[in-house]
mmCIF file of C-alpha atoms in Angstrom:
data_model
loop_
_atom_site.group_PDB
_atom_site.id
_atom_site.type_symbol
_atom_site.label_atom_id
_atom_site.label_comp_id
_atom_site.label_asym_id
_atom_site.label_seq_id
_atom_site.Cartn_x
_atom_site.Cartn_y
_atom_site.Cartn_z
ATOM 1 C CA MET A 1 -10.816 0.291 24.184
ATOM 2 C CA SER A 2 -11.806 -3.386 24.755
ATOM 3 C CA GLY A 3 -10.406 -3.382 28.360
ATOM 4 C CA ALA A 4 -7.348 -5.724 28.380
ATOM 5 C CA VAL A 5 -3.914 -4.388 27.624
ATOM 6 C CA ARG A 6 -2.474 -6.399 24.721
ATOM 7 C CA THR A 7 1.210 -6.963 23.654
ATOM 8 C CA TYR A 8 1.584 -6.384 19.564
ATOM 9 C CA LEU A 9 4.804 -7.256 17.563
ATOM 10 C CA PHE A 10 4.709 -5.372 14.113
ATOM 11 C CA VAL A 11 7.052 -6.972 11.625
ATOM 12 C CA LEU A 12 7.407 -4.511 8.765
ATOM 13 C CA THR A 13 9.043 -4.073 5.323
ATOM 14 C CA ASP A 14 9.849 -0.866 3.791
ATOM 15 C CA ALA A 15 7.993 -0.779 0.617
ATOM 16 C CA GLY A 16 7.635 3.016 0.324
ATOM 17 C CA GLY A 17 3.687 3.795 0.111
ATOM 18 C CA THR A 18 2.975 0.833 2.229
ATOM 19 C CA VAL A 19 4.715 2.390 5.212
ATOM 20 C CA PRO A 20 2.416 5.096 6.266
ATOM 21 C CA PRO A 21 -0.778 2.775 6.627
ATOM 22 C CA GLU A 22 1.041 0.201 8.218
ATOM 23 C CA ILE A 23 2.630 2.605 10.686
ATOM 24 C CA GLY A 24 -0.907 4.041 11.016
ATOM 25 C CA VAL A 25 -2.024 0.818 12.416
ATOM 26 C CA ALA A 26 0.529 0.541 15.046
ATOM 27 C CA ARG A 27 -0.143 4.158 16.067
ATOM 28 C CA ARG A 28 -3.926 3.247 16.557
ATOM 29 C CA LEU A 29 -2.846 0.594 18.901
ATOM 30 C CA ALA A 30 -0.267 2.469 20.670
ATOM 31 C CA GLU A 31 -2.921 5.482 21.180
ATOM 32 C CA ARG A 32 -5.425 2.816 22.806
ATOM 33 C CA GLY A 33 -2.849 2.021 25.365
ATOM 34 C CA HIS A 34 -1.462 -1.345 24.126
ATOM 35 C CA ARG A 35 2.242 -2.270 24.164
ATOM 36 C CA VAL A 36 3.569 -2.156 20.482
ATOM 37 C CA THR A 37 6.962 -2.780 19.312
ATOM 38 C CA VAL A 38 7.997 -2.546 15.468
ATOM 39 C CA LEU A 39 10.715 -4.521 14.216
ATOM 40 C CA ALA A 40 12.006 -3.232 10.917
ATOM 41 C CA ASP A 41 14.940 -1.733 8.978
ATOM 42 C CA ASP A 42 16.343 1.224 10.563
ATOM 43 C CA PRO A 43 14.683 3.867 8.111
ATOM 44 C CA LEU A 44 11.431 2.932 9.827
ATOM 45 C CA GLU A 45 12.772 3.663 13.316
ATOM 46 C CA ALA A 46 11.570 7.484 13.407
ATOM 47 C CA PRO A 47 8.102 7.013 12.069
ATOM 48 C CA ALA A 48 7.633 4.119 14.467
ATOM 49 C CA VAL A 49 8.925 6.076 17.569
ATOM 50 C CA ALA A 50 6.417 8.924 16.322
ATOM 51 C CA ALA A 51 3.643 6.490 16.225
ATOM 52 C CA GLY A 52 4.259 5.810 19.810
ATOM 53 C CA ALA A 53 5.630 2.194 19.390
ATOM 54 C CA ARG A 54 8.911 0.919 20.500
ATOM 55 C CA PHE A 55 11.518 0.439 17.966
ATOM 56 C CA ARG A 56 13.423 -2.991 17.406
ATOM 57 C CA PRO A 57 16.022 -2.938 14.610
ATOM 58 C CA THR A 58 16.750 -6.086 12.380
ATOM 59 C CA THR A 59 19.979 -7.450 12.441
ATOM 60 C CA GLY A 60 20.659 -7.233 8.883
ATOM 61 C CA ARG A 61 18.933 -5.067 6.384
ATOM 62 C CA VAL A 62 15.686 -6.935 5.234
ATOM 63 C CA THR A 63 14.374 -4.628 2.600
ATOM 64 C CA ALA A 64 16.748 -3.997 -0.240
ATOM 65 C CA PRO A 65 15.839 -1.335 -2.842
ATOM 66 C CA PHE A 66 13.934 -3.018 -5.751
ATOM 67 C CA ASP A 67 14.339 -1.155 -9.026
ATOM 68 C CA ASP A 68 11.431 -2.877 -10.648
ATOM 69 C CA TRP A 69 11.044 0.076 -13.199
ATOM 70 C CA ALA A 70 14.079 -1.173 -14.861
ATOM 71 C CA ILE A 71 12.938 -4.715 -15.271
ATOM 72 C CA ARG A 72 10.950 -5.426 -18.528
ATOM 73 C CA THR A 73 9.729 -9.075 -18.320
ATOM 74 C CA PRO A 74 7.260 -10.609 -15.646
ATOM 75 C CA PRO A 75 9.808 -13.326 -15.078
ATOM 76 C CA GLY A 76 12.341 -10.845 -14.112
ATOM 77 C CA ILE A 77 9.879 -9.006 -11.866
ATOM 78 C CA ALA A 78 8.933 -12.136 -9.940
ATOM 79 C CA ARG A 79 12.592 -13.232 -9.578
ATOM 80 C CA GLY A 80 13.343 -9.734 -8.229
ATOM 81 C CA MET A 81 10.554 -9.728 -5.896
ATOM 82 C CA ALA A 82 11.243 -13.225 -4.701
ATOM 83 C CA ASP A 83 15.130 -12.484 -4.139
ATOM 84 C CA GLN A 84 14.546 -9.105 -2.711
ATOM 85 C CA MET A 85 11.313 -8.628 -1.060
ATOM 86 C CA ILE A 86 9.993 -12.194 -0.102
ATOM 87 C CA VAL A 87 12.198 -15.037 0.441
ATOM 88 C CA GLY A 88 15.517 -13.473 0.133
ATOM 89 C CA PRO A 89 15.353 -11.544 3.378
ATOM 90 C CA ALA A 90 13.127 -14.613 5.037
ATOM 91 C CA PRO A 91 15.892 -16.365 6.976
ATOM 92 C CA VAL A 92 17.172 -13.058 8.785
ATOM 93 C CA GLN A 93 13.825 -11.898 9.361
ATOM 94 C CA ALA A 94 12.683 -15.452 10.905
ATOM 95 C CA ALA A 95 15.587 -15.299 13.361
ATOM 96 C CA ASP A 96 14.968 -11.682 14.177
ATOM 97 C CA THR A 97 11.320 -12.330 14.890
ATOM 98 C CA ILE A 98 11.822 -15.470 17.048
ATOM 99 C CA ALA A 99 14.169 -13.602 19.161
ATOM 100 C CA ALA A 100 11.466 -10.935 19.468
ATOM 101 C CA ILE A 101 8.915 -13.318 20.235
ATOM 102 C CA ASP A 102 10.721 -15.014 22.842
ATOM 103 C CA GLU A 103 11.683 -11.674 24.647
ATOM 104 C CA LEU A 104 8.210 -9.951 24.261
ATOM 105 C CA GLU A 105 5.701 -12.645 24.328
ATOM 106 C CA PRO A 106 3.206 -10.835 22.115
ATOM 107 C CA ASP A 107 -0.380 -11.670 21.867
ATOM 108 C CA LEU A 108 -0.400 -11.286 18.299
ATOM 109 C CA VAL A 109 2.259 -10.785 15.515
ATOM 110 C CA VAL A 110 1.398 -8.069 12.677
ATOM 111 C CA VAL A 111 3.247 -8.302 9.391
ATOM 112 C CA SER A 112 3.637 -6.807 6.067
ATOM 113 C CA SER A 113 2.265 -8.599 3.112
ATOM 114 C CA PHE A 114 5.655 -10.101 2.204
ATOM 115 C CA ALA A 115 7.384 -10.622 5.466
ATOM 116 C CA VAL A 116 7.220 -14.344 5.179
ATOM 117 C CA GLY A 117 9.906 -14.947 7.483
ATOM 118 C CA ALA A 118 7.821 -13.282 10.315
ATOM 119 C CA MET A 119 5.002 -15.494 9.382
ATOM 120 C CA ILE A 120 6.927 -18.654 9.606
ATOM 121 C CA ALA A 121 8.550 -17.467 12.897
ATOM 122 C CA ALA A 122 5.160 -16.751 14.424
ATOM 123 C CA GLU A 123 3.754 -20.293 13.217
ATOM 124 C CA SER A 124 6.994 -22.021 14.818
ATOM 125 C CA ARG A 125 6.289 -20.245 18.174
ATOM 126 C CA GLY A 126 2.731 -21.064 17.925
ATOM 127 C CA VAL A 127 1.689 -17.157 18.230
ATOM 128 C CA PRO A 128 -1.154 -16.156 15.855
ATOM 129 C CA PHE A 129 -0.442 -13.543 13.140
ATOM 130 C CA ASP A 130 -2.242 -11.017 11.081
ATOM 131 C CA LEU A 131 -1.425 -9.990 7.424
ATOM 132 C CA LEU A 132 -1.728 -6.292 6.353
ATOM 133 C CA ILE A 133 -2.890 -5.808 2.888
ATOM 134 C CA PRO A 134 -2.530 -1.964 2.458
ATOM 135 C CA ASN A 135 -4.098 -1.862 -0.939
ATOM 136 C CA THR A 136 -6.961 -3.717 -2.711
ATOM 137 C CA TYR A 137 -7.160 -7.507 -2.236
ATOM 138 C CA ALA A 138 -3.965 -8.748 -3.892
ATOM 139 C CA LEU A 139 -4.246 -12.410 -3.339
ATOM 140 C CA PRO A 140 -5.829 -15.178 -5.249
ATOM 141 C CA ALA A 141 -9.868 -14.963 -4.998
ATOM 142 C CA LYS A 142 -12.510 -16.038 -7.066
ATOM 143 C CA GLY A 143 -14.188 -13.192 -8.952
ATOM 144 C CA MET A 144 -11.150 -11.055 -8.313
ATOM 145 C CA PRO A 145 -9.201 -9.995 -11.530
ATOM 146 C CA PRO A 146 -5.330 -11.193 -11.462
ATOM 147 C CA PHE A 147 -3.086 -8.599 -9.484
ATOM 148 C CA GLY A 148 -1.094 -6.014 -11.286
ATOM 149 C CA VAL A 149 -2.561 -6.077 -14.710
ATOM 150 C CA GLY A 150 -5.321 -3.487 -14.564
ATOM 151 C CA LEU A 151 -8.094 -5.516 -15.560
ATOM 152 C CA ALA A 152 -11.850 -4.980 -14.730
ATOM 153 C CA PRO A 153 -13.579 -8.101 -13.609
ATOM 154 C CA GLY A 154 -14.365 -10.814 -16.264
ATOM 155 C CA ARG A 155 -17.864 -11.143 -17.228
ATOM 156 C CA GLY A 156 -19.576 -14.347 -17.956
ATOM 157 C CA ALA A 157 -17.816 -17.748 -18.600
ATOM 158 C CA MET A 158 -15.252 -16.394 -20.640
ATOM 159 C CA GLY A 159 -14.391 -13.764 -18.260
ATOM 160 C CA ALA A 160 -14.183 -16.290 -15.351
ATOM 161 C CA LEU A 161 -11.848 -18.421 -17.341
ATOM 162 C CA ARG A 162 -9.548 -15.520 -18.282
ATOM 163 C CA ASP A 163 -9.179 -14.681 -14.599
ATOM 164 C CA ARG A 164 -8.752 -18.579 -13.593
ATOM 165 C CA ALA A 165 -5.869 -18.657 -16.424
ATOM 166 C CA PHE A 166 -4.078 -15.419 -15.581
ATOM 167 C CA GLY A 167 -4.052 -16.173 -11.753
ATOM 168 C CA ALA A 168 -2.836 -19.752 -12.222
ATOM 169 C CA ALA A 169 -0.246 -18.377 -14.446
ATOM 170 C CA GLY A 170 0.905 -15.887 -11.914
ATOM 171 C CA ARG A 171 0.932 -18.427 -9.192
ATOM 172 C CA ARG A 172 2.998 -20.545 -11.029
ATOM 173 C CA LEU A 173 5.655 -17.845 -11.910
ATOM 174 C CA PHE A 174 5.916 -16.764 -8.395
ATOM 175 C CA ASP A 175 6.190 -20.214 -7.056
ATOM 176 C CA ARG A 176 9.184 -21.069 -9.798
ATOM 177 C CA PHE A 177 11.301 -18.390 -7.830
ATOM 178 C CA ALA A 178 9.920 -18.515 -4.351
ATOM 179 C CA LEU A 179 8.466 -21.803 -3.313
ATOM 180 C CA ALA A 180 11.566 -24.009 -2.697
ATOM 181 C CA PRO A 181 13.420 -21.320 -0.749
ATOM 182 C CA LEU A 182 10.168 -20.474 1.303
ATOM 183 C CA ASN A 183 9.673 -24.220 2.104
ATOM 184 C CA ALA A 184 13.427 -24.393 3.021
ATOM 185 C CA VAL A 185 12.822 -21.613 5.711
ATOM 186 C CA ARG A 186 9.818 -23.491 7.019
ATOM 187 C CA THR A 187 11.535 -26.618 7.138
ATOM 188 C CA ASP A 188 14.417 -25.159 9.085
ATOM 189 C CA HIS A 189 11.871 -23.818 11.678
ATOM 190 C CA GLY A 190 10.033 -27.125 12.118
ATOM 191 C CA VAL A 191 6.895 -26.238 10.178
ATOM 192 C CA GLU A 192 5.230 -28.108 7.366
ATOM 193 C CA PRO A 193 6.023 -27.101 3.649
ATOM 194 C CA VAL A 194 3.189 -25.333 1.759
ATOM 195 C CA ALA A 195 1.895 -26.398 -1.808
ATOM 196 C CA THR A 196 2.040 -22.779 -3.125
ATOM 197 C CA MET A 197 3.635 -19.460 -1.817
ATOM 198 C CA TRP A 198 0.078 -17.949 -1.526
ATOM 199 C CA ASN A 199 -0.850 -20.702 0.926
ATOM 200 C CA GLN A 200 1.790 -18.923 3.304
ATOM 201 C CA MET A 201 -0.486 -15.970 3.384
ATOM 202 C CA GLN A 202 -3.495 -17.987 3.986
ATOM 203 C CA HIS A 203 -2.039 -19.025 7.560
ATOM 204 C CA ALA A 204 -2.820 -15.813 9.063
ATOM 205 C CA ARG A 205 -5.402 -15.449 11.650
ATOM 206 C CA ARG A 206 -6.814 -12.513 9.760
ATOM 207 C CA GLN A 207 -5.853 -10.848 6.423
ATOM 208 C CA LEU A 208 -6.506 -7.028 7.086
ATOM 209 C CA VAL A 209 -7.250 -5.359 3.865
ATOM 210 C CA LEU A 210 -6.597 -1.614 4.619
ATOM 211 C CA THR A 211 -8.888 -0.372 1.891
ATOM 212 C CA SER A 212 -12.791 0.277 1.470
ATOM 213 C CA ALA A 213 -14.871 -2.614 0.132
ATOM 214 C CA ALA A 214 -16.541 -0.028 -1.946
ATOM 215 C CA PHE A 215 -13.213 0.678 -3.767
ATOM 216 C CA ASP A 216 -12.203 -2.587 -4.449
ATOM 217 C CA PHE A 217 -14.130 -5.097 -6.753
ATOM 218 C CA PRO A 218 -16.466 -7.552 -5.479
ATOM 219 C CA ALA A 219 -15.186 -11.021 -5.000
ATOM 220 C CA GLU A 220 -14.983 -14.087 -2.874
ATOM 221 C CA PRO A 221 -11.926 -13.770 -0.635
ATOM 222 C CA PRO A 222 -11.146 -16.455 2.025
ATOM 223 C CA ALA A 223 -13.079 -16.567 5.215
ATOM 224 C CA ASN A 224 -10.199 -15.064 7.393
ATOM 225 C CA ALA A 225 -10.171 -11.703 4.920
ATOM 226 C CA ARG A 226 -11.568 -8.638 6.449
ATOM 227 C CA TYR A 227 -12.103 -5.265 4.693
ATOM 228 C CA VAL A 228 -11.103 -2.776 7.797
ATOM 229 C CA GLY A 229 -11.165 0.627 6.022
ATOM 230 C CA PRO A 230 -8.171 2.737 4.738
ATOM 231 C CA ILE A 231 -5.371 4.449 6.639
ATOM 232 C CA LEU A 232 -5.483 8.091 5.480
ATOM 233 C CA ASP A 233 -2.321 9.384 7.421
ATOM 234 C CA ASP A 234 0.248 11.236 5.529
ATOM 235 C CA PRO A 235 3.653 10.010 5.528
ATOM 236 C CA SER A 236 5.992 11.055 8.470
ATOM 237 C CA TRP A 237 8.171 13.231 6.191
ATOM 238 C CA ALA A 238 5.145 15.316 4.992
ATOM 239 C CA ALA A 239 2.876 15.501 7.802
ATOM 240 C CA ASP A 240 3.958 18.566 9.496
ATOM 241 C CA VAL A 241 5.302 20.607 6.599
ATOM 242 C CA PRO A 242 3.922 24.012 6.815
ATOM 243 C CA TRP A 243 1.814 24.936 3.450
ATOM 244 C CA THR A 244 -0.215 27.763 2.218
ATOM 245 C CA PRO A 245 -2.142 27.699 -0.988
ATOM 246 C CA PRO A 246 -0.733 29.701 -3.817
ATOM 247 C CA SER A 247 -2.671 32.789 -4.701
ATOM 248 C CA GLY A 248 -5.199 33.003 -7.268
ATOM 249 C CA ASP A 249 -8.708 31.823 -7.896
ATOM 250 C CA GLU A 250 -7.761 29.392 -10.656
ATOM 251 C CA PRO A 251 -8.496 25.555 -9.916
ATOM 252 C CA LEU A 252 -5.662 24.112 -7.918
ATOM 253 C CA VAL A 253 -4.335 20.699 -9.219
ATOM 254 C CA LEU A 254 -2.128 18.546 -6.901
ATOM 255 C CA VAL A 255 0.518 16.393 -8.511
ATOM 256 C CA ALA A 256 1.453 13.654 -6.116
ATOM 257 C CA MET A 257 3.544 10.703 -7.555
ATOM 258 C CA SER A 258 5.565 7.886 -6.008
ATOM 259 C CA SER A 259 7.403 8.185 -2.917
ATOM 260 C CA THR A 260 9.881 5.617 -4.088
ATOM 261 C CA PHE A 261 11.893 6.187 -7.285
ATOM 262 C CA GLN A 262 10.280 4.717 -10.321
ATOM 263 C CA ASN A 263 12.296 6.484 -13.107
ATOM 264 C CA HIS A 264 9.552 9.074 -13.198
ATOM 265 C CA VAL A 265 11.487 12.352 -13.358
ATOM 266 C CA ASP A 266 10.610 12.815 -16.974
ATOM 267 C CA CYS A 267 7.085 12.043 -16.526
ATOM 268 C CA LEU A 268 6.802 14.537 -13.740
ATOM 269 C CA GLN A 269 8.369 17.328 -16.000
ATOM 270 C CA ARG A 270 5.676 16.433 -18.616
ATOM 271 C CA ILE A 271 2.878 16.866 -16.123
ATOM 272 C CA THR A 272 4.397 19.985 -14.977
ATOM 273 C CA ASP A 273 4.651 21.451 -18.427
ATOM 274 C CA ALA A 274 1.005 20.469 -19.078
ATOM 275 C CA LEU A 275 -0.145 22.378 -16.063
ATOM 276 C CA GLY A 276 1.921 25.346 -17.259
ATOM 277 C CA SER A 277 -0.339 25.308 -20.324
ATOM 278 C CA LEU A 278 -3.459 25.499 -18.520
ATOM 279 C CA PRO A 279 -5.476 28.230 -16.452
ATOM 280 C CA VAL A 280 -4.742 26.339 -13.202
ATOM 281 C CA ARG A 281 -2.455 26.737 -9.976
ATOM 282 C CA GLY A 282 -0.283 23.623 -9.777
ATOM 283 C CA VAL A 283 1.289 22.185 -6.672
ATOM 284 C CA VAL A 284 3.992 19.277 -7.407
ATOM 285 C CA THR A 285 5.067 17.282 -4.514
ATOM 286 C CA THR A 286 8.191 15.142 -5.686
ATOM 287 C CA GLY A 287 8.594 13.183 -2.238
ATOM 288 C CA PRO A 288 11.898 11.912 -1.012
ATOM 289 C CA ALA A 289 12.800 10.142 -4.278
ATOM 290 C CA VAL A 290 13.329 13.356 -6.469
ATOM 291 C CA GLU A 291 14.922 16.773 -5.748
ATOM 292 C CA PRO A 292 12.455 19.625 -6.508
ATOM 293 C CA SER A 293 15.234 21.337 -8.452
ATOM 294 C CA ALA A 294 15.138 18.504 -10.974
ATOM 295 C CA ILE A 295 11.653 19.953 -12.042
ATOM 296 C CA ARG A 296 11.567 23.031 -14.345
ATOM 297 C CA ALA A 297 8.455 24.814 -13.168
ATOM 298 C CA PRO A 298 6.280 27.408 -15.066
ATOM 299 C CA ALA A 299 5.169 30.503 -13.219
ATOM 300 C CA ASN A 300 1.645 28.899 -12.308
ATOM 301 C CA VAL A 301 3.209 25.683 -10.884
ATOM 302 C CA THR A 302 4.875 25.523 -7.441
ATOM 303 C CA VAL A 303 7.297 22.352 -6.961
ATOM 304 C CA VAL A 304 8.147 21.377 -3.278
ATOM 305 C CA ALA A 305 9.635 18.054 -1.991
ATOM 306 C CA SER A 306 6.419 17.743 0.313
ATOM 307 C CA ALA A 307 3.266 19.114 1.684
ATOM 308 C CA PRO A 308 0.618 17.667 4.032
ATOM 309 C CA HIS A 309 -1.783 16.119 1.170
ATOM 310 C CA ARG A 310 -4.762 16.093 3.516
ATOM 311 C CA GLU A 311 -4.442 19.956 3.791
ATOM 312 C CA VAL A 312 -3.882 20.423 0.140
ATOM 313 C CA MET A 313 -6.445 18.496 -0.878
ATOM 314 C CA ARG A 314 -8.990 20.593 1.104
ATOM 315 C CA HIS A 315 -8.249 23.316 -1.570
ATOM 316 C CA ALA A 316 -7.866 21.271 -4.725
ATOM 317 C CA SER A 317 -9.966 20.515 -7.514
ATOM 318 C CA LEU A 318 -8.231 17.538 -9.205
ATOM 319 C CA VAL A 319 -5.368 15.244 -8.358
ATOM 320 C CA VAL A 320 -2.879 13.742 -10.811
ATOM 321 C CA THR A 321 -0.845 10.876 -9.482
ATOM 322 C CA HIS A 322 0.943 7.505 -10.526
ATOM 323 C CA GLY A 323 -1.918 5.655 -8.848
ATOM 324 C CA GLY A 324 -0.464 4.360 -5.748
ATOM 325 C CA HIS A 325 -3.176 3.126 -3.455
ATOM 326 C CA GLY A 326 -2.514 5.632 -0.441
ATOM 327 C CA THR A 327 -2.705 8.608 -2.793
ATOM 328 C CA VAL A 328 -5.771 7.138 -4.633
ATOM 329 C CA ILE A 329 -7.811 6.387 -1.769
ATOM 330 C CA LYS A 330 -6.868 9.688 0.064
ATOM 331 C CA THR A 331 -8.068 11.563 -2.961
ATOM 332 C CA LEU A 332 -11.154 9.767 -3.151
ATOM 333 C CA ALA A 333 -12.084 10.437 0.396
ATOM 334 C CA ALA A 334 -11.630 14.161 -0.364
ATOM 335 C CA GLY A 335 -14.274 13.951 -2.876
ATOM 336 C CA LEU A 336 -11.833 14.653 -5.842
ATOM 337 C CA PRO A 337 -11.558 13.094 -9.144
ATOM 338 C CA LEU A 338 -8.125 11.938 -10.818
ATOM 339 C CA VAL A 339 -5.884 11.695 -13.774
ATOM 340 C CA ILE A 340 -3.941 8.620 -13.331
ATOM 341 C CA LEU A 341 -0.516 7.930 -15.292
ATOM 342 C CA HIS A 342 0.157 4.444 -13.492
ATOM 343 C CA HIS A 343 3.595 2.890 -13.653
ATOM 344 C CA GLY A 344 3.583 -0.415 -12.169
ATOM 345 C CA ARG A 345 2.951 -2.499 -9.146
ATOM 346 C CA ASP A 346 -0.708 -2.144 -8.090
ATOM 347 C CA GLN A 347 -1.128 1.228 -9.931
ATOM 348 C CA ALA A 348 -2.974 -0.064 -12.907
ATOM 349 C CA ASP A 349 -5.322 -1.957 -10.795
ATOM 350 C CA ASN A 350 -5.986 1.156 -8.781
ATOM 351 C CA ALA A 351 -6.374 3.115 -12.057
ATOM 352 C CA VAL A 352 -9.142 0.541 -13.505
ATOM 353 C CA ARG A 353 -11.228 0.741 -10.050
ATOM 354 C CA VAL A 354 -11.352 4.666 -10.384
ATOM 355 C CA THR A 355 -12.226 4.602 -14.433
ATOM 356 C CA GLU A 356 -14.795 2.001 -13.672
ATOM 357 C CA ARG A 357 -16.327 4.080 -11.147
ATOM 358 C CA GLY A 358 -16.360 7.163 -13.288
ATOM 359 C CA ALA A 359 -14.150 9.176 -10.820
ATOM 360 C CA GLY A 360 -11.234 9.786 -13.352
ATOM 361 C CA VAL A 361 -9.326 8.925 -16.143
ATOM 362 C CA ALA A 362 -6.105 7.075 -16.764
ATOM 363 C CA ILE A 363 -3.625 7.475 -19.414
ATOM 364 C CA SER A 364 0.026 6.394 -20.348
ATOM 365 C CA ARG A 365 2.772 7.399 -18.086
ATOM 366 C CA ARG A 366 4.228 8.067 -21.527
ATOM 367 C CA SER A 367 1.653 10.719 -22.570
ATOM 368 C CA SER A 368 3.076 14.046 -24.069
ATOM 369 C CA SER A 369 2.204 17.202 -22.193
ATOM 370 C CA PRO A 370 -0.408 18.124 -24.498
ATOM 371 C CA LYS A 371 -2.229 14.782 -23.909
ATOM 372 C CA ILE A 372 -1.916 15.215 -20.313
ATOM 373 C CA ALA A 373 -3.256 18.925 -20.515
ATOM 374 C CA ARG A 374 -6.234 17.599 -22.425
ATOM 375 C CA ALA A 375 -6.867 14.753 -19.842
ATOM 376 C CA VAL A 376 -6.603 17.485 -16.991
ATOM 377 C CA ALA A 377 -8.910 19.972 -18.666
ATOM 378 C CA ARG A 378 -11.451 17.140 -19.681
ATOM 379 C CA VAL A 379 -11.833 16.082 -15.780
ATOM 380 C CA LEU A 380 -11.846 19.783 -14.598
ATOM 381 C CA GLY A 381 -14.628 20.593 -17.250
ATOM 382 C CA ASP A 382 -16.943 17.535 -16.443
ATOM 383 C CA GLU A 383 -18.750 17.788 -13.194
ATOM 384 C CA GLY A 384 -19.661 14.205 -13.515
ATOM 385 C CA TYR A 385 -16.129 12.807 -12.524
ATOM 386 C CA ARG A 386 -16.338 15.215 -9.379
ATOM 387 C CA GLN A 387 -19.863 13.799 -8.478
ATOM 388 C CA ALA A 388 -18.482 10.053 -9.023
ATOM 389 C CA ALA A 389 -15.470 10.838 -6.926
ATOM 390 C CA ALA A 390 -17.561 12.203 -4.160
ATOM 391 C CA ARG A 391 -20.243 9.247 -4.256
ATOM 392 C CA LEU A 392 -17.301 6.935 -4.088
ATOM 393 C CA GLY A 393 -15.373 8.949 -1.542
ATOM 394 C CA GLU A 394 -18.154 9.397 0.820
ATOM 395 C CA GLN A 395 -18.019 5.521 1.511
ATOM 396 C CA VAL A 396 -14.325 5.499 1.625
ATOM 397 C CA ALA A 397 -14.402 8.313 4.265
ATOM 398 C CA GLN A 398 -16.881 6.440 6.189
ATOM 399 C CA ASP A 399 -14.906 3.317 6.264
ATOM 400 C CA ALA A 400 -11.727 5.069 7.178
ATOM 401 C CA ALA A 401 -13.538 6.662 10.100
ATOM 402 C CA GLY A 402 -15.098 3.126 11.196
ATOM 403 C CA THR A 403 -13.910 0.654 14.156
ATOM 404 C CA ALA A 404 -13.564 -2.442 11.894
ATOM 405 C CA LEU A 405 -9.718 -2.307 12.010
ATOM 406 C CA LEU A 406 -9.470 -2.004 15.793
ATOM 407 C CA ASP A 407 -12.376 -4.480 16.571
ATOM 408 C CA GLU A 408 -10.509 -7.263 14.591
ATOM 409 C CA LEU A 409 -6.975 -6.465 16.331
ATOM 410 C CA GLU A 410 -8.337 -6.171 19.858
ATOM 411 C CA GLY A 411 -10.552 -9.286 19.228
ATOM 412 C CA VAL A 412 -7.382 -11.618 19.389
ATOM 413 C CA PRO A 413 -7.622 -13.842 22.463
ATOM 414 C CA LEU A 414 -5.279 -12.450 25.068
ATOM 415 C CA ILE A 415 -2.311 -14.840 25.812
ATOM 416 C CA ARG A 416 -0.834 -13.229 28.793
ATOM 417 C CA ASP A 417 -2.388 -11.390 31.820
ATOM 418 C CA GLU A 418 -2.211 -7.788 32.924
ATOM 419 C CA THR A 419 1.219 -8.405 34.750
ATOM 420 C CA HIS A 420 3.090 -9.351 31.684
ATOM 421 C CA GLY A 421 5.974 -7.027 30.550
#
């Protein structure tokens, strides 16, 4: 520890797979003896307290369920994200954060990527804030492919033009729905308007990118961005579940899909049927979004609500997943290849980072069971995929074990002395 005890206020939003790494950041600070408070909706109370933090509930629900899987158009997704995840919750979140800042006098506010109300509150009170980015670098940056479309980096002048055009279009789309209400909240709290929604994130003291730079594509992020390594913690609902490997010597295949509902029951069934046709031992974890009874399992496949993925991966040969960052990065850290059936959000981006490095394959989430079976057999039968995953995973695991995250968080200037609180 750097010596001084600091006070940290985390303002987190419940976006499913983002919760374990963000709570993991809070846990690491609490274990170092710092004062940590988590301000969030009630569902985050149990994991926050288990992490050693104090919990402070929001006065009104901030994170509403967002059924992005049911929306078919980019404008519909942008409007839904703005209304339900970004600026819709901002007024309540700003008021709650100001009250917490005034009471706790934190040295640093640490916020989820879309917790713009908390960012505005920190600015209005003159307290620095750090932004948590629990996936690859998702904000506009020179050389980075546009977020969410699963593109490899553009090559040459035409590739750079493509990325600039896509990036500009994405900024205009989100600003269409988010910029005016965002600036209204900023004005209400006495801070100047911003030119684009993404400028709000640039006001952070640090943008803490919770992944390995070796996994992300090379680009030129802003000067306040730091790759600080991934958080490999299992979610609280799975970490302590007892698990033993199924009997047999066949390769073990772990299936780990989204922890939030993405209309993926049929996809899970097709994956399960595919494993039933192969000489493997399948372990399907449905997570809190799907009941295990919703999946018909053949004799060689076990379907459970949850299992500690860290433990399962010690025995596995392959992971089949939707491509969420948490599952992908833990799989690579375990040295395992992947078959990815991406559904949305950042999942296509994670998939292309895997396939570009030769660490797995990506197929359509609508693929038939025979096609899924062929993809699984292909990866299991080609040692090159495992070797590529192991090479990439070695750096991922090294970054996860590093000190960059705590170095950045504990490097914030101490605002108050040791007698505070």
